[in-house]
Every structure is written in C-alpha cells, then in structure tokens.
PDB file of C-alpha atoms in Angstrom:
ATOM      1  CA  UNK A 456       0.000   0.000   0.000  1.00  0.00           C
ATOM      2  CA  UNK A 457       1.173   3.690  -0.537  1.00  0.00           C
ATOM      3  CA  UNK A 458       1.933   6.315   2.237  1.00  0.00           C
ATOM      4  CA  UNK A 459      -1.665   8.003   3.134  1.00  0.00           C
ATOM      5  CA  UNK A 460      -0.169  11.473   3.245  1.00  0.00           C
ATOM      6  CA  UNK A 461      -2.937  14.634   4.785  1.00  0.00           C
ATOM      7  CA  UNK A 462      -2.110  17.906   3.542  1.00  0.00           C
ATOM      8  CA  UNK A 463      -3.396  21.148   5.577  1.00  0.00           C
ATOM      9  CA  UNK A 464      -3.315  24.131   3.342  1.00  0.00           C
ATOM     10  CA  UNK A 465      -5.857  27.299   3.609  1.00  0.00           C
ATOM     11  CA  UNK A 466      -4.875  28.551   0.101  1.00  0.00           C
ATOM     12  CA  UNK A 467      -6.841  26.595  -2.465  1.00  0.00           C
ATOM     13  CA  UNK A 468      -4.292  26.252  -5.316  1.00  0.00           C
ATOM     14  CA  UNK A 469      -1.646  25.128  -3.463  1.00  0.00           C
ATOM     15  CA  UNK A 470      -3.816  23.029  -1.539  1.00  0.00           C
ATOM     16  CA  UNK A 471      -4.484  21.342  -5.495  1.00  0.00           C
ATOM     17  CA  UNK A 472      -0.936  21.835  -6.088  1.00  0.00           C
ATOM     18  CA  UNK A 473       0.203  19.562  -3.676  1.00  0.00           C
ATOM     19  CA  UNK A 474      -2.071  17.222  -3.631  1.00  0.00           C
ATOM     20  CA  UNK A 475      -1.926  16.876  -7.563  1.00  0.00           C
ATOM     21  CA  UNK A 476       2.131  16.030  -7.008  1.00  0.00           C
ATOM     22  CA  UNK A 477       2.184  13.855  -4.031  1.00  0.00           C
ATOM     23  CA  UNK A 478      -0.657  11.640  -5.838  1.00  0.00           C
ATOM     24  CA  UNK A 479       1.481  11.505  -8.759  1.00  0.00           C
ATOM     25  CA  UNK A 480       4.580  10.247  -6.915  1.00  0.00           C
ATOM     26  CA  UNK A 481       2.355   7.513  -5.873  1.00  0.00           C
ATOM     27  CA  UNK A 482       1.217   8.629  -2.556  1.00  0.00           C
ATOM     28  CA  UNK A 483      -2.692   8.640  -1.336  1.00  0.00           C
ATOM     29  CA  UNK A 484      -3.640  12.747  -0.318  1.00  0.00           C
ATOM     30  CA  UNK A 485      -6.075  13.787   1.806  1.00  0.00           C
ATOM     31  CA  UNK A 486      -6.573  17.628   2.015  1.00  0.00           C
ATOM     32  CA  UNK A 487      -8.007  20.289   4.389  1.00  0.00           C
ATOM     33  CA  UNK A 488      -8.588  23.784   4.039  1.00  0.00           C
ATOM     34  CA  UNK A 489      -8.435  23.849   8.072  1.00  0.00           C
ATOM     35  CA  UNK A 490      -8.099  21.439  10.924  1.00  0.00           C
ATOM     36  CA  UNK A 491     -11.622  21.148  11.544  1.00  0.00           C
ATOM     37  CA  UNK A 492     -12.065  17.518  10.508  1.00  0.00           C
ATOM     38  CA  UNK A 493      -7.962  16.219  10.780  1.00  0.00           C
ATOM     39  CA  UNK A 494      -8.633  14.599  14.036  1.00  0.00           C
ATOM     40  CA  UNK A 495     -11.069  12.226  13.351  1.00  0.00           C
ATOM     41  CA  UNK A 496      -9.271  11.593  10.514  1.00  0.00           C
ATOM     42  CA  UNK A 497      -6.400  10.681  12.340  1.00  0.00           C
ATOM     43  CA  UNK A 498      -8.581   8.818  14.511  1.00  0.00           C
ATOM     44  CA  UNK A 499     -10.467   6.949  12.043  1.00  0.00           C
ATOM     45  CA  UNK A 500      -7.383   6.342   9.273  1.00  0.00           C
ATOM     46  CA  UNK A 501      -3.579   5.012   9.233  1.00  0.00           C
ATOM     47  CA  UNK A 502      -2.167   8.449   8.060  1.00  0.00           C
ATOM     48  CA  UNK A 503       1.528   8.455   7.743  1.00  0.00           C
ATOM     49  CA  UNK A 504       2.495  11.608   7.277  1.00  0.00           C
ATOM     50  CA  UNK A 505       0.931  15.198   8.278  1.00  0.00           C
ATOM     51  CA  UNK A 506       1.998  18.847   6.096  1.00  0.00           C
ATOM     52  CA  UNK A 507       0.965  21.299   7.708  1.00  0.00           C
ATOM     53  CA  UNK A 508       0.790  25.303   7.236  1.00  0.00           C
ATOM     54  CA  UNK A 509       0.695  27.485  10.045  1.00  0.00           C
ATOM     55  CA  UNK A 510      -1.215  30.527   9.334  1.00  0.00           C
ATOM     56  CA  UNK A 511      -4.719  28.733   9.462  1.00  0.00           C
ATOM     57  CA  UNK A 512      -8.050  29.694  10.211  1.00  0.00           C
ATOM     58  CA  UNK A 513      -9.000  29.015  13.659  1.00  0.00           C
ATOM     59  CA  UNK A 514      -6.290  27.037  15.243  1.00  0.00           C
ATOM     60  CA  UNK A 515      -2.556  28.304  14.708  1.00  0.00           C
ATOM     61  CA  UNK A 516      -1.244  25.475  12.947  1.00  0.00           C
ATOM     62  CA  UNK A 517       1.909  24.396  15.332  1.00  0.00           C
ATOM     63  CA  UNK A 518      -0.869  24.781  18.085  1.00  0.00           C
ATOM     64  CA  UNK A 519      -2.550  21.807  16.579  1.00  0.00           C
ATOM     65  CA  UNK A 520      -0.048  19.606  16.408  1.00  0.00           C
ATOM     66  CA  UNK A 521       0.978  20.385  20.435  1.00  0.00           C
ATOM     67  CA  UNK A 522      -2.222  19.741  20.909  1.00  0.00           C
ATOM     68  CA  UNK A 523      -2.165  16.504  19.149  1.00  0.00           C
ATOM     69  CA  UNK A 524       0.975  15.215  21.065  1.00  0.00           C
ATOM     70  CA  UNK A 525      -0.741  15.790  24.326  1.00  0.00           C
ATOM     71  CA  UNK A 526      -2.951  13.597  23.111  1.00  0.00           C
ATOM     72  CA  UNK A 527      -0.104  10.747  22.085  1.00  0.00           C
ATOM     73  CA  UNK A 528      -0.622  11.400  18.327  1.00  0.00           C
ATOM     74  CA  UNK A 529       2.657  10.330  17.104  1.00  0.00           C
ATOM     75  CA  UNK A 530       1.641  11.072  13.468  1.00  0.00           C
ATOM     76  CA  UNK A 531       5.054  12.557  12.080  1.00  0.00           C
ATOM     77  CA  UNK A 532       4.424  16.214  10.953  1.00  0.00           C
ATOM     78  CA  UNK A 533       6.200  18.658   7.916  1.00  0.00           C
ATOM     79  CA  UNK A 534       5.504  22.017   8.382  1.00  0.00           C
ATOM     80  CA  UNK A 535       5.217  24.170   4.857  1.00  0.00           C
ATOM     81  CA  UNK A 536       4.732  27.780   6.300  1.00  0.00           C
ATOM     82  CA  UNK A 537       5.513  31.389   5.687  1.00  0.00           C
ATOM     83  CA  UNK A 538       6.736  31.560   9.211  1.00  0.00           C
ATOM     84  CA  UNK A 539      10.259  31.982   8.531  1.00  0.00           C
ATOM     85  CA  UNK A 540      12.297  33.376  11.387  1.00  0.00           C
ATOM     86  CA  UNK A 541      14.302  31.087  13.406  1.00  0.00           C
ATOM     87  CA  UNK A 542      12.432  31.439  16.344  1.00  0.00           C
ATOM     88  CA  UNK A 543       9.338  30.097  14.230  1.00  0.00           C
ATOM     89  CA  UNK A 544      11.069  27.315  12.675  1.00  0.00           C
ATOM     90  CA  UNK A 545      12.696  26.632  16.648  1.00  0.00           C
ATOM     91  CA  UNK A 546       8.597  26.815  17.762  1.00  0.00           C
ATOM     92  CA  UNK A 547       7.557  24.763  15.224  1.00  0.00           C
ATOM     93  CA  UNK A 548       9.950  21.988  16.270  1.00  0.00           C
ATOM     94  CA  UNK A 549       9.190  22.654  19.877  1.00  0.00           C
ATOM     95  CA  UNK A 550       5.629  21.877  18.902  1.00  0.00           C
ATOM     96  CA  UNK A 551       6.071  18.592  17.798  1.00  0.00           C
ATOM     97  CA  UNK A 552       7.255  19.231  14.556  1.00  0.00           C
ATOM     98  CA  UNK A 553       9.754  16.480  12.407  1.00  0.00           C
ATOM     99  CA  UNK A 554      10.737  18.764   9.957  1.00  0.00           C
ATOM    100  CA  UNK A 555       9.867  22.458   8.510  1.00  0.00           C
ATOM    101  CA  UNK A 556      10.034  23.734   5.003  1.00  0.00           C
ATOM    102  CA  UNK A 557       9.581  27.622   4.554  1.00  0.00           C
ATOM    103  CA  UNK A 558       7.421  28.922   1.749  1.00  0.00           C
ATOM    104  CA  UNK A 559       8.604  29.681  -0.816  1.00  0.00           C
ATOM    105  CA  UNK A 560       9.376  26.321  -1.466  1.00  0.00           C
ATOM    106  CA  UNK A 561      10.680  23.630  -4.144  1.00  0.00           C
ATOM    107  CA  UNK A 562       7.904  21.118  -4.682  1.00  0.00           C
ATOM    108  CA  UNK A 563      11.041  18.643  -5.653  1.00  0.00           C
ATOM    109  CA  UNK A 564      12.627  19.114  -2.620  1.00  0.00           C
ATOM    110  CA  UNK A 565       9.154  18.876  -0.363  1.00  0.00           C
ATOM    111  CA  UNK A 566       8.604  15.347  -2.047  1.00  0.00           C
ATOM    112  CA  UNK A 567      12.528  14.249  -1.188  1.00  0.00           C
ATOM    113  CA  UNK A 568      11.914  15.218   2.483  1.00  0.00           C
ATOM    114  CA  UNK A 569       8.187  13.038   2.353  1.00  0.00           C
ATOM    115  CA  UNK A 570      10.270  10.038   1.024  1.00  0.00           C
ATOM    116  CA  UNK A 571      12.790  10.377   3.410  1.00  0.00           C
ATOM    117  CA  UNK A 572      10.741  10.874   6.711  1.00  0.00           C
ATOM    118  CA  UNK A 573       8.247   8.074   5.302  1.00  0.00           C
ATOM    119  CA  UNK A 574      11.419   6.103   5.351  1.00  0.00           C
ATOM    120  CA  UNK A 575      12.456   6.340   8.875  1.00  0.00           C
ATOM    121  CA  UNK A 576       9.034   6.170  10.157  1.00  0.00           C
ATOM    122  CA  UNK A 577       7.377   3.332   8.548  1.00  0.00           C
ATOM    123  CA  UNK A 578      10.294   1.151   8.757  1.00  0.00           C
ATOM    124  CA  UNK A 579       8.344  -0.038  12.771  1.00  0.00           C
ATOM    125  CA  UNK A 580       5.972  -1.671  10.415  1.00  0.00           C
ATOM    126  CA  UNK A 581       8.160  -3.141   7.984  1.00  0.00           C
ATOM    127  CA  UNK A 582       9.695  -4.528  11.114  1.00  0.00           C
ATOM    128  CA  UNK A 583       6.370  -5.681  12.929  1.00  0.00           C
ATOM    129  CA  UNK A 584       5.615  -3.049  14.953  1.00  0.00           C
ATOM    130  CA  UNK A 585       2.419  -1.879  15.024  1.00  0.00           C
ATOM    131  CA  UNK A 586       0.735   1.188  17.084  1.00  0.00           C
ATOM    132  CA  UNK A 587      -1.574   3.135  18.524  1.00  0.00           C
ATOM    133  CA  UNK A 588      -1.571   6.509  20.060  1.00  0.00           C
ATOM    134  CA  UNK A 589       1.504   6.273  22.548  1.00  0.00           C
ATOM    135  CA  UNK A 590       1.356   2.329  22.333  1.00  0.00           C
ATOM    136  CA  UNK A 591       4.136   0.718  20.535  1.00  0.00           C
ATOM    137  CA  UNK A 592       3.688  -3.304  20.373  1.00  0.00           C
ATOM    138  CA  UNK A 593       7.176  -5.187  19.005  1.00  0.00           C
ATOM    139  CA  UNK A 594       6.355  -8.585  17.496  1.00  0.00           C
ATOM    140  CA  UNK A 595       9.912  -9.638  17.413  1.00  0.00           C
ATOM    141  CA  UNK A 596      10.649  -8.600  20.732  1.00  0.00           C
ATOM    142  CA  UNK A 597       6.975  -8.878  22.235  1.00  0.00           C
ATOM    143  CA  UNK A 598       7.742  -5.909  24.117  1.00  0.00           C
ATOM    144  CA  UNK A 599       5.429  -3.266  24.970  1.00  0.00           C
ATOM    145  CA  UNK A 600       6.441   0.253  25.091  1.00  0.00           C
ATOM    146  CA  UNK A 601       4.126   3.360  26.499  1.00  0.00           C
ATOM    147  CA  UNK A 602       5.228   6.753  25.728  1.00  0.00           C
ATOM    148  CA  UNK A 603       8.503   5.831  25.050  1.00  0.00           C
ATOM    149  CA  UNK A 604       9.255   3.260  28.616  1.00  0.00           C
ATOM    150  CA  UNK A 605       8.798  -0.196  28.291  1.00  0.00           C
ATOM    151  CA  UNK A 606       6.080  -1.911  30.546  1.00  0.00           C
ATOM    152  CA  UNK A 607       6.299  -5.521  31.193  1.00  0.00           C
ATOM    153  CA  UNK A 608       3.005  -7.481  30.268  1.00  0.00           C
ATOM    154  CA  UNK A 609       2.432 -10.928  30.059  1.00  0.00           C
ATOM    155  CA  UNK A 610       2.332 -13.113  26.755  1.00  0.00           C
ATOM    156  CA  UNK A 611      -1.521 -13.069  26.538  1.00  0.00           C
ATOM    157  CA  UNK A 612      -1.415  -9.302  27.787  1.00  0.00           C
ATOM    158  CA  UNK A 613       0.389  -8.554  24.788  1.00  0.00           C
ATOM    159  CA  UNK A 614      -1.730 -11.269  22.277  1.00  0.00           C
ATOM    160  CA  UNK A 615      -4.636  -9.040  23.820  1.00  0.00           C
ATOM    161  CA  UNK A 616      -3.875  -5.640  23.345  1.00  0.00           C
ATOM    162  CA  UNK A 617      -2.158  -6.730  19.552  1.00  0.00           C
ATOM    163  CA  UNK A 618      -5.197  -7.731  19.018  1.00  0.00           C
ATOM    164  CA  UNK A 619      -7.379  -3.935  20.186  1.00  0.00           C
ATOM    165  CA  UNK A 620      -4.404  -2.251  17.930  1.00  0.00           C
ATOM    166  CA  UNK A 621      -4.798  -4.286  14.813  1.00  0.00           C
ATOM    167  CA  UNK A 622      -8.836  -3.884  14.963  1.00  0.00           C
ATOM    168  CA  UNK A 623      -8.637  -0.317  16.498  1.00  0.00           C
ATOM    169  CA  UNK A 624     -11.834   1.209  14.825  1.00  0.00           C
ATOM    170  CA  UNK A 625     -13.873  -1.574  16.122  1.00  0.00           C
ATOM    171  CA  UNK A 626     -15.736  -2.942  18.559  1.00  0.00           C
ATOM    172  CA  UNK A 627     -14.517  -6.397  19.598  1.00  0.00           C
ATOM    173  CA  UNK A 628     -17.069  -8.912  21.939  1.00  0.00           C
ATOM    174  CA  UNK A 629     -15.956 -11.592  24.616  1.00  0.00           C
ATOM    175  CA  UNK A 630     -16.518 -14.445  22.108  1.00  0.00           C
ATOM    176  CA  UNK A 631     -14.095 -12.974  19.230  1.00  0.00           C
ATOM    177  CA  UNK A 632     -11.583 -12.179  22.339  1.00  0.00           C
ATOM    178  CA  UNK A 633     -12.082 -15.697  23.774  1.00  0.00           C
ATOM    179  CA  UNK A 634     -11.302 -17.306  20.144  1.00  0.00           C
ATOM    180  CA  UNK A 635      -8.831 -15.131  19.049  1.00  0.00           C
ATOM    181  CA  UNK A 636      -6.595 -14.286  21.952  1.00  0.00           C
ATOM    182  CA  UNK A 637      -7.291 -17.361  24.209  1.00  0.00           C
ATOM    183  CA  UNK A 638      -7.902 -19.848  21.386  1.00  0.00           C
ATOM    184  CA  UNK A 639     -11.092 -21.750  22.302  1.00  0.00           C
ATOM    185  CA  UNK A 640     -14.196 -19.629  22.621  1.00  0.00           C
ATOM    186  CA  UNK A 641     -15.816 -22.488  24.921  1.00  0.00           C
ATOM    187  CA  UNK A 642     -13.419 -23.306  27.046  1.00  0.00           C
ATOM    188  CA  UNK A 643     -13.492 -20.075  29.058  1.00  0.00           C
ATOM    189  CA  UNK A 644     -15.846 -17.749  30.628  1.00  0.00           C
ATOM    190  CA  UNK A 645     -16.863 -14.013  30.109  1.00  0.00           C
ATOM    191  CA  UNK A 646     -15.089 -13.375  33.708  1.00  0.00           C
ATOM    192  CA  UNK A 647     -12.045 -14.642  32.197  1.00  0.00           C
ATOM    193  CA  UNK A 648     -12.307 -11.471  29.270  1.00  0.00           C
ATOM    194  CA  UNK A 649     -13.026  -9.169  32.154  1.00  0.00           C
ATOM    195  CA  UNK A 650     -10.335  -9.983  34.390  1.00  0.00           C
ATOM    196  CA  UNK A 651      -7.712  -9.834  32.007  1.00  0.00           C
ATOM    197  CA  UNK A 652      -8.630  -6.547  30.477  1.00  0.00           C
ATOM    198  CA  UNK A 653      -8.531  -4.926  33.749  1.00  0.00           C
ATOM    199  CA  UNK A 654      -5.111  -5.999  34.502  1.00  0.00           C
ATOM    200  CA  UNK A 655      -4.109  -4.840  30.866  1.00  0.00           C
ATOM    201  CA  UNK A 656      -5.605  -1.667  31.568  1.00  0.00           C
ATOM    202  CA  UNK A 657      -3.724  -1.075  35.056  1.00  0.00           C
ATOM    203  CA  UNK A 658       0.075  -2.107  33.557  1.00  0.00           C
ATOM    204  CA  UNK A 659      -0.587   0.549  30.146  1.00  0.00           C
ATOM    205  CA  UNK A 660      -2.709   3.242  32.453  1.00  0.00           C
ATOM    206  CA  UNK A 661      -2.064   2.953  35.607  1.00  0.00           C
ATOM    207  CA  UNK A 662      -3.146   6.365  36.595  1.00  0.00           C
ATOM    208  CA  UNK A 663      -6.566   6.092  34.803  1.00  0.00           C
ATOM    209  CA  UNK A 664      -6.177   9.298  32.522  1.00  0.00           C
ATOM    210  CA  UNK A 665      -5.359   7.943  29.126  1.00  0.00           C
ATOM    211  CA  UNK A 666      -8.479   5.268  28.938  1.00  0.00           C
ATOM    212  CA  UNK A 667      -7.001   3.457  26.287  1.00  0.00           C
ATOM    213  CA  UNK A 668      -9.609   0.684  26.179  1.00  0.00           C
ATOM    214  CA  UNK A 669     -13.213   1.429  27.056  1.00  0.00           C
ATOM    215  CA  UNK A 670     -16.330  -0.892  27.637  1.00  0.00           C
ATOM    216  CA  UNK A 671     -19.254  -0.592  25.311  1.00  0.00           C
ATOM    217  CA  UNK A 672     -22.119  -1.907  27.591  1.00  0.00           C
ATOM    218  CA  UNK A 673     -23.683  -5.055  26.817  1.00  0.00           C
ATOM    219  CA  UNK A 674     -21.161  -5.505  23.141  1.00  0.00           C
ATOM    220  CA  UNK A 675     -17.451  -5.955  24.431  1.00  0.00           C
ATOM    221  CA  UNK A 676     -14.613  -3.499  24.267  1.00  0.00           C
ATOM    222  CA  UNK A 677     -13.395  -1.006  21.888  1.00  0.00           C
ATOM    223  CA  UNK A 678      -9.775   0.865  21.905  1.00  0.00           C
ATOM    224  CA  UNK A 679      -9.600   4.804  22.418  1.00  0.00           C
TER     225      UNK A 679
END
C-alpha cells in the first residue's frame, strides 16, 4: 500500500498543487482547508504523514499539532509555512514538529523530504511493529512500550492488546476475544475477558487518565 499522506493548506491552489504532485509520486492525499475535521481523521485512518501550514483559520497550525501530542498522536508532521524566522522554525519543532520547510518552497525538494521521513518512520511496520496513540507493540521482541518506557506485560497481555491495535476502529465482543486471543471460545468464561482486560488496563494506564480501552455496555470493548 502507498503512504496516506494529509495535507493542511488554507490557500486553495496550493492546496491542489500539492495534492496533484504527491498523488502523482504515488502517494494517497487527503486535504483540508483547516483542521476542523484532521482529528477524526487521524482517529479513524492510518495516516503516515501530516503537512501542515501554520497561518490557518481558527487554530494556529503548530498549536494543533501540540495539541495533538498531548494527546499521544505520534503522526510525524512537515511544516510548509511562511513563518520563517528562526524562532518560528525553533517553535515549530518545539511543537512537535519532524521537519519544517519555509514557503517559498521547491515542490522537488518537499517530495525528497516526504520520502525520506516516510522512510524512517514506517520502517516499525516493515519490522512488525504496530501502534496506537503512545502504544508501541514489538512482534519480534513482544515488548510493549508506552510513551517511550517499556512496561512488562504478560504473553496473553500482549496477544490481547495486539489484538485492540490491529482492529482499532472496532468494537470487539468476549466471544471474538475468547477465540482469538485465548484460542477456544468455549473453554473459558466471560469473567475470564473481564479480568484480564482490567489488569491490561492497570500495567498501560495505571493512573486512569489515558483510557485506552473502554467498555461498550452489553457488546465488548473497543480501543480509544
């Protein structure tokens, strides 16, 4: 699959512009004339890579994206502003920012820098890492990391919450749980769902402010 690339640009034409050159270097583009709608997209999508412009209406654009690592959106970010003093392009790192292009700008040298953060970003996945917010599951290494410190779960801890990241936008019931994470659907008992997602949830949120997981009464469980 290609990178799934959103592009946040208040000024029309370049907002075409852009889009019209990623998409022909292969990549899928999602645009925005604001920021209105970016996180649910974030939310609801695997986006790879963010470009963002500062001078937005509504929220300041470097704003947003502080906002959205509060959050433990680890989405890596471009900036592509007029904002070019070096105490913007200093903010706009401070802010969460991976790298920061200055308008005007060369469209060639905008793509190189896509390709080249896509690279060192996506490679986790290449190498079977998957994640989710500030959640980083290792395959290889079953290790669990949470913001960046690694928490020590148990094996069917892990096959559990492996299996919340890989169906994040849905809800999953105690039967699929029981046959996909325990292996026999029949052989255990709701209690035995319950239990272990409560033990899950103290290791990865101990202090009970992130509410990774949350229970949809009377389906199952869906991931936050």
């Amino acid at each position: 699959m290609s990178a799934k690339i959103v592009v946040v640009e208040d000024e029309e034409d370049l907002l075409e512009l852009l889009e019209y050159n990623l998409e022909k270097e292969g990549f899928e583009v999602i645009g925005f004339l604001n920021t209105k709608t970016v996180s649910q997209i974030l939310e609801e999508e695997e986006i790879d890579l963010l470009i963002m412009d500062r001078n937005l209406p509504g929220v300041e654009g470097s704003e947003f994206v502080a906002n959205l690592r509060e959050e433990g959106v680890l989405t890596p970010v471009i900036y592509l502003s007029a904002k070019n003093r070096d105490t913007d392009i200093e903010e706009g790192f401070l802010r969460g920012g991976d790298d920061y292009m200055t308008k005007p700008f060369n469209m060639k040298e905008l793509i190189l820098r896509v390709k080249s953060i896509l690279r060192r970003t996506t490679k986790k996945y290449n190498e079977g890492q998957i994640s989710h917010r500030d959640l980083l599951l290792d395959k290889s290494t079953r290790e669990l990391l949470v913001d960046g410190e690694s928490v020590e779960i148990t094996k069917l801890e892990f096959d559990l919450l492996y299996e919340f990241i890989i169906n994040k936008n849905s809800v999953l019931d105690r039967d699929y749980l029981l046959t996909n994470v325990w292996g026999d659907g029949e052989a255990y008992q709701y209690k035995t769902v319950n239990v272990a997602i409560n033990r899950l949830k103290e290791k990865i949120d101990p202090d009970k402010t992130k509410e990774y997981i949350q229970t949809v009464r009377g389906v199952g469980y869906k991931l936050c």
